[in-house]
PDB file of C-alpha atoms in Angstrom:
ATOM      1  CA  MET B 142     -12.795 -33.123  27.702  1.00  0.00           C
ATOM      2  CA  SER B 143     -11.041 -30.504  25.466  1.00  0.00           C
ATOM      3  CA  GLU B 144     -11.260 -30.385  21.988  1.00  0.00           C
ATOM      4  CA  LEU B 145      -8.488 -29.483  18.900  1.00  0.00           C
ATOM      5  CA  ILE B 146      -9.779 -27.444  16.043  1.00  0.00           C
ATOM      6  CA  THR B 147      -7.628 -26.446  13.474  1.00  0.00           C
ATOM      7  CA  GLU B 148      -7.515 -23.172  11.486  1.00  0.00           C
ATOM      8  CA  SER B 149      -9.830 -22.613   8.681  1.00  0.00           C
ATOM      9  CA  LEU B 150      -8.499 -23.515   5.437  1.00  0.00           C
ATOM     10  CA  TYR B 151      -9.783 -19.976   4.454  1.00  0.00           C
ATOM     11  CA  CYS B 152      -6.714 -18.202   6.612  1.00  0.00           C
ATOM     12  CA  GLN B 153      -5.013 -18.773   3.300  1.00  0.00           C
ATOM     13  CA  ILE B 154      -7.013 -16.045   1.713  1.00  0.00           C
ATOM     14  CA  SER B 155      -7.507 -13.804   4.641  1.00  0.00           C
ATOM     15  CA  ASP B 156      -5.534 -10.855   3.054  1.00  0.00           C
ATOM     16  CA  LYS B 157      -7.844 -11.083   0.060  1.00  0.00           C
ATOM     17  CA  LEU B 158     -11.129 -10.910   2.066  1.00  0.00           C
ATOM     18  CA  LEU B 159     -10.147  -7.701   3.375  1.00  0.00           C
ATOM     19  CA  LYS B 160      -9.421  -6.078  -0.044  1.00  0.00           C
ATOM     20  CA  GLU B 161     -12.126  -4.509  -2.084  1.00  0.00           C
ATOM     21  CA  ILE B 162     -12.902  -6.381  -5.084  1.00  0.00           C
ATOM     22  CA  ASP B 163     -12.306  -4.796  -8.478  1.00  0.00           C
ATOM     23  CA  LEU B 164     -15.672  -5.211 -10.113  1.00  0.00           C
ATOM     24  CA  SER B 165     -14.403  -4.752 -13.447  1.00  0.00           C
ATOM     25  CA  LYS B 166     -12.467  -8.223 -13.110  1.00  0.00           C
ATOM     26  CA  LEU B 167     -15.545 -10.080 -12.685  1.00  0.00           C
ATOM     27  CA  PRO B 168     -16.844 -12.680 -13.322  1.00  0.00           C
ATOM     28  CA  LEU B 169     -13.926 -14.752 -11.507  1.00  0.00           C
ATOM     29  CA  TYR B 170     -13.972 -18.369 -11.432  1.00  0.00           C
ATOM     30  CA  GLY B 171     -12.587 -21.002  -8.880  1.00  0.00           C
ATOM     31  CA  GLU B 172     -12.146 -24.700  -9.688  1.00  0.00           C
ATOM     32  CA  TYR B 173     -11.272 -27.591  -7.762  1.00  0.00           C
ATOM     33  CA  GLU B 174     -11.148 -31.268  -8.566  1.00  0.00           C
ATOM     34  CA  TYR B 175     -10.377 -33.520  -5.359  1.00  0.00           C
ATOM     35  CA  TYR B 176      -9.823 -37.289  -6.056  1.00  0.00           C
ATOM     36  CA  LYS B 177      -8.525 -39.922  -3.680  1.00  0.00           C
ATOM     37  CA  ILE B 178      -8.427 -43.167  -5.294  1.00  0.00           C
ATOM     38  CA  THR B 179      -7.350 -45.096  -1.970  1.00  0.00           C
ATOM     39  CA  ALA B 180     -10.850 -43.710  -0.238  1.00  0.00           C
ATOM     40  CA  GLU B 181     -12.964 -43.629  -3.072  1.00  0.00           C
ATOM     41  CA  ARG B 182     -13.463 -39.985  -2.708  1.00  0.00           C
ATOM     42  CA  TYR B 183     -13.858 -37.551  -5.537  1.00  0.00           C
ATOM     43  CA  GLY B 184     -15.310 -34.062  -5.935  1.00  0.00           C
ATOM     44  CA  LYS B 185     -15.150 -31.398  -8.918  1.00  0.00           C
ATOM     45  CA  VAL B 186     -16.756 -28.222  -8.556  1.00  0.00           C
ATOM     46  CA  LYS B 187     -16.596 -24.673 -10.409  1.00  0.00           C
ATOM     47  CA  ILE B 188     -17.650 -21.408  -8.695  1.00  0.00           C
ATOM     48  CA  LYS B 189     -18.111 -18.408 -10.453  1.00  0.00           C
ATOM     49  CA  LEU B 190     -18.523 -14.855  -8.271  1.00  0.00           C
ATOM     50  CA  ASP B 191     -20.280 -11.980 -10.459  1.00  0.00           C
ATOM     51  CA  ILE B 192     -22.584  -9.074  -9.879  1.00  0.00           C
ATOM     52  CA  GLU B 193     -26.348  -9.906  -9.521  1.00  0.00           C
ATOM     53  CA  LYS B 194     -27.858  -8.784 -12.641  1.00  0.00           C
ATOM     54  CA  ASP B 195     -31.131 -10.057 -12.290  1.00  0.00           C
ATOM     55  CA  ILE B 196     -33.348  -6.839 -12.008  1.00  0.00           C
ATOM     56  CA  ASP B 197     -36.117  -8.643  -9.861  1.00  0.00           C
ATOM     57  CA  LYS B 198     -33.648  -9.641  -7.079  1.00  0.00           C
ATOM     58  CA  ILE B 199     -32.119  -6.046  -7.390  1.00  0.00           C
ATOM     59  CA  LYS B 200     -35.497  -4.477  -6.886  1.00  0.00           C
ATOM     60  CA  TYR B 201     -36.376  -6.849  -3.976  1.00  0.00           C
ATOM     61  CA  VAL B 202     -32.822  -6.152  -2.051  1.00  0.00           C
ATOM     62  CA  GLU B 203     -33.642  -2.276  -2.758  1.00  0.00           C
ATOM     63  CA  SER B 204     -36.944  -2.400  -0.879  1.00  0.00           C
ATOM     64  CA  LEU B 205     -35.513  -4.668   1.786  1.00  0.00           C
ATOM     65  CA  ASN B 206     -32.895  -1.712   2.577  1.00  0.00           C
ATOM     66  CA  SER B 207     -35.530   0.718   2.257  1.00  0.00           C
ATOM     67  CA  LYS B 208     -37.132  -0.344   5.228  1.00  0.00           C
ATOM     68  CA  ARG B 209     -33.943  -0.317   7.345  1.00  0.00           C
ATOM     69  CA  LEU B 210     -32.205   2.367   9.133  1.00  0.00           C
ATOM     70  CA  SER B 211     -28.648   1.083   7.546  1.00  0.00           C
ATOM     71  CA  SER B 212     -28.546  -0.803   4.628  1.00  0.00           C
ATOM     72  CA  GLN B 213     -26.931  -4.489   4.477  1.00  0.00           C
ATOM     73  CA  ASN B 214     -24.967  -6.179   1.936  1.00  0.00           C
ATOM     74  CA  TYR B 215     -27.067  -9.183   0.232  1.00  0.00           C
ATOM     75  CA  TYR B 216     -25.756 -12.040  -1.814  1.00  0.00           C
ATOM     76  CA  THR B 217     -27.282 -14.319  -3.925  1.00  0.00           C
ATOM     77  CA  TYR B 218     -26.587 -18.127  -4.840  1.00  0.00           C
ATOM     78  CA  GLU B 219     -27.708 -20.140  -7.659  1.00  0.00           C
ATOM     79  CA  TRP B 220     -27.100 -23.780  -9.055  1.00  0.00           C
ATOM     80  CA  GLU B 221     -26.412 -23.168 -12.663  1.00  0.00           C
ATOM     81  CA  VAL B 222     -24.829 -26.780 -13.748  1.00  0.00           C
ATOM     82  CA  GLU B 223     -26.213 -28.949 -16.394  1.00  0.00           C
ATOM     83  CA  GLU B 224     -27.877 -31.885 -14.765  1.00  0.00           C
ATOM     84  CA  LYS B 225     -25.783 -34.377 -16.722  1.00  0.00           C
ATOM     85  CA  LYS B 226     -22.536 -32.687 -15.583  1.00  0.00           C
ATOM     86  CA  LEU B 227     -23.208 -32.508 -11.934  1.00  0.00           C
ATOM     87  CA  PRO B 228     -26.780 -33.654 -10.867  1.00  0.00           C
ATOM     88  CA  LYS B 229     -28.972 -31.233  -8.549  1.00  0.00           C
ATOM     89  CA  VAL B 230     -28.760 -34.205  -6.278  1.00  0.00           C
ATOM     90  CA  TYR B 231     -25.221 -33.174  -5.125  1.00  0.00           C
ATOM     91  CA  GLU B 232     -26.405 -29.394  -4.377  1.00  0.00           C
ATOM     92  CA  PRO B 233     -27.194 -30.466  -0.465  1.00  0.00           C
ATOM     93  CA  LEU B 234     -23.293 -31.204  -0.269  1.00  0.00           C
ATOM     94  CA  ILE B 235     -21.754 -28.086  -2.064  1.00  0.00           C
ATOM     95  CA  ARG B 236     -24.211 -25.311  -1.171  1.00  0.00           C
ATOM     96  CA  PRO B 237     -23.680 -25.846   2.803  1.00  0.00           C
ATOM     97  CA  GLU B 238     -19.753 -24.667   2.083  1.00  0.00           C
ATOM     98  CA  ILE B 239     -20.783 -21.911  -0.073  1.00  0.00           C
ATOM     99  CA  MET B 240     -23.391 -20.226   2.643  1.00  0.00           C
ATOM    100  CA  ARG B 241     -20.688 -20.742   5.383  1.00  0.00           C
ATOM    101  CA  PHE B 242     -17.909 -19.125   3.403  1.00  0.00           C
ATOM    102  CA  ILE B 243     -20.638 -16.108   2.707  1.00  0.00           C
ATOM    103  CA  GLU B 244     -21.021 -15.849   6.224  1.00  0.00           C
ATOM    104  CA  ILE B 245     -17.181 -15.079   6.471  1.00  0.00           C
ATOM    105  CA  PHE B 246     -17.059 -13.201   3.469  1.00  0.00           C
ATOM    106  CA  SER B 247     -19.604 -10.593   4.490  1.00  0.00           C
ATOM    107  CA  ILE B 248     -17.882 -10.045   7.638  1.00  0.00           C
ATOM    108  CA  PHE B 249     -15.069  -8.380   5.833  1.00  0.00           C
ATOM    109  CA  ASN B 250     -16.623  -7.524   2.425  1.00  0.00           C
ATOM    110  CA  LYS B 251     -15.753  -3.707   1.423  1.00  0.00           C
ATOM    111  CA  ASN B 252     -17.810  -4.017  -1.572  1.00  0.00           C
ATOM    112  CA  LYS B 253     -21.300  -2.052  -0.607  1.00  0.00           C
ATOM    113  CA  ASN B 254     -24.011  -1.315  -2.794  1.00  0.00           C
ATOM    114  CA  VAL B 255     -23.514  -4.060  -4.854  1.00  0.00           C
ATOM    115  CA  ILE B 256     -25.033  -7.637  -4.886  1.00  0.00           C
ATOM    116  CA  LEU B 257     -22.487 -10.502  -5.346  1.00  0.00           C
ATOM    117  CA  LYS B 258     -23.711 -13.473  -6.888  1.00  0.00           C
ATOM    118  CA  PHE B 259     -22.077 -16.851  -6.248  1.00  0.00           C
ATOM    119  CA  SER B 260     -22.871 -19.401  -8.659  1.00  0.00           C
ATOM    120  CA  VAL B 261     -21.966 -23.188  -9.138  1.00  0.00           C
ATOM    121  CA  VAL B 262     -21.510 -23.331 -12.892  1.00  0.00           C
ATOM    122  CA  ASP B 263     -19.724 -26.723 -13.400  1.00  0.00           C
ATOM    123  CA  GLY B 264     -18.571 -29.822 -11.918  1.00  0.00           C
ATOM    124  CA  ASP B 265     -18.236 -33.664 -12.144  1.00  0.00           C
ATOM    125  CA  TYR B 266     -19.575 -36.576 -10.115  1.00  0.00           C
ATOM    126  CA  LYS B 267     -18.263 -40.114  -9.471  1.00  0.00           C
ATOM    127  CA  THR B 268     -18.800 -42.310  -6.355  1.00  0.00           C
ATOM    128  CA  SER B 269     -18.422 -39.895  -3.866  1.00  0.00           C
ATOM    129  CA  GLU B 270     -18.621 -38.921  -0.180  1.00  0.00           C
ATOM    130  CA  LYS B 271     -19.756 -35.722   1.261  1.00  0.00           C
ATOM    131  CA  TYR B 272     -16.039 -35.005   2.139  1.00  0.00           C
ATOM    132  CA  ALA B 273     -14.925 -34.584  -1.223  1.00  0.00           C
ATOM    133  CA  TYR B 274     -17.139 -32.101  -2.247  1.00  0.00           C
ATOM    134  CA  GLU B 275     -16.641 -29.804   0.697  1.00  0.00           C
ATOM    135  CA  LEU B 276     -12.918 -29.823   0.298  1.00  0.00           C
ATOM    136  CA  ALA B 277     -13.499 -28.958  -3.698  1.00  0.00           C
ATOM    137  CA  VAL B 278     -15.660 -26.239  -2.714  1.00  0.00           C
ATOM    138  CA  ARG B 279     -13.420 -24.931  -0.009  1.00  0.00           C
ATOM    139  CA  TYR B 280     -10.538 -25.127  -2.706  1.00  0.00           C
ATOM    140  CA  ALA B 281     -12.517 -23.695  -5.512  1.00  0.00           C
ATOM    141  CA  LEU B 282     -13.233 -20.672  -3.502  1.00  0.00           C
ATOM    142  CA  ILE B 283      -9.731 -20.217  -2.468  1.00  0.00           C
ATOM    143  CA  GLU B 284      -8.557 -20.253  -6.023  1.00  0.00           C
ATOM    144  CA  LEU B 285     -11.294 -17.794  -6.926  1.00  0.00           C
ATOM    145  CA  PHE B 286     -10.110 -15.200  -4.186  1.00  0.00           C
ATOM    146  CA  ASN B 287      -6.477 -15.482  -4.918  1.00  0.00           C
ATOM    147  CA  GLN B 288      -7.352 -13.958  -8.294  1.00  0.00           C
ATOM    148  CA  ILE B 289      -8.308 -10.739  -6.286  1.00  0.00           C
TER     149      ILE B 289
END
């Protein structure tokens, strides 16, 4: 039995993923609110892309790269949302999609020697299903990369 698989929503920004990011434009934000009343689905998330500024993390990555023959790109992720806006209990619904995106983005990323940081900085919740947050994250990332 064969399965039909649709293309990724990220195809909308494939041209953006191939470009080098102008680091002077960072931070960039992408936000999306998904609400489908008939299915009681809701998800709202705001994601920030910036340069990692934590000295300890930067030094750690430098130490990892010093042990390799060729350096690798690294990315960081952080949950920075106030608990009352979007409780941390929702992170397991949001983080996996960001990690999937970073895997795709890392293939095309032309910004070498810089650690890019993806942060969840805002959001909202109501009675939700997982699907709503996955879709909200995808469209927030698309909005963010459309600014590049």
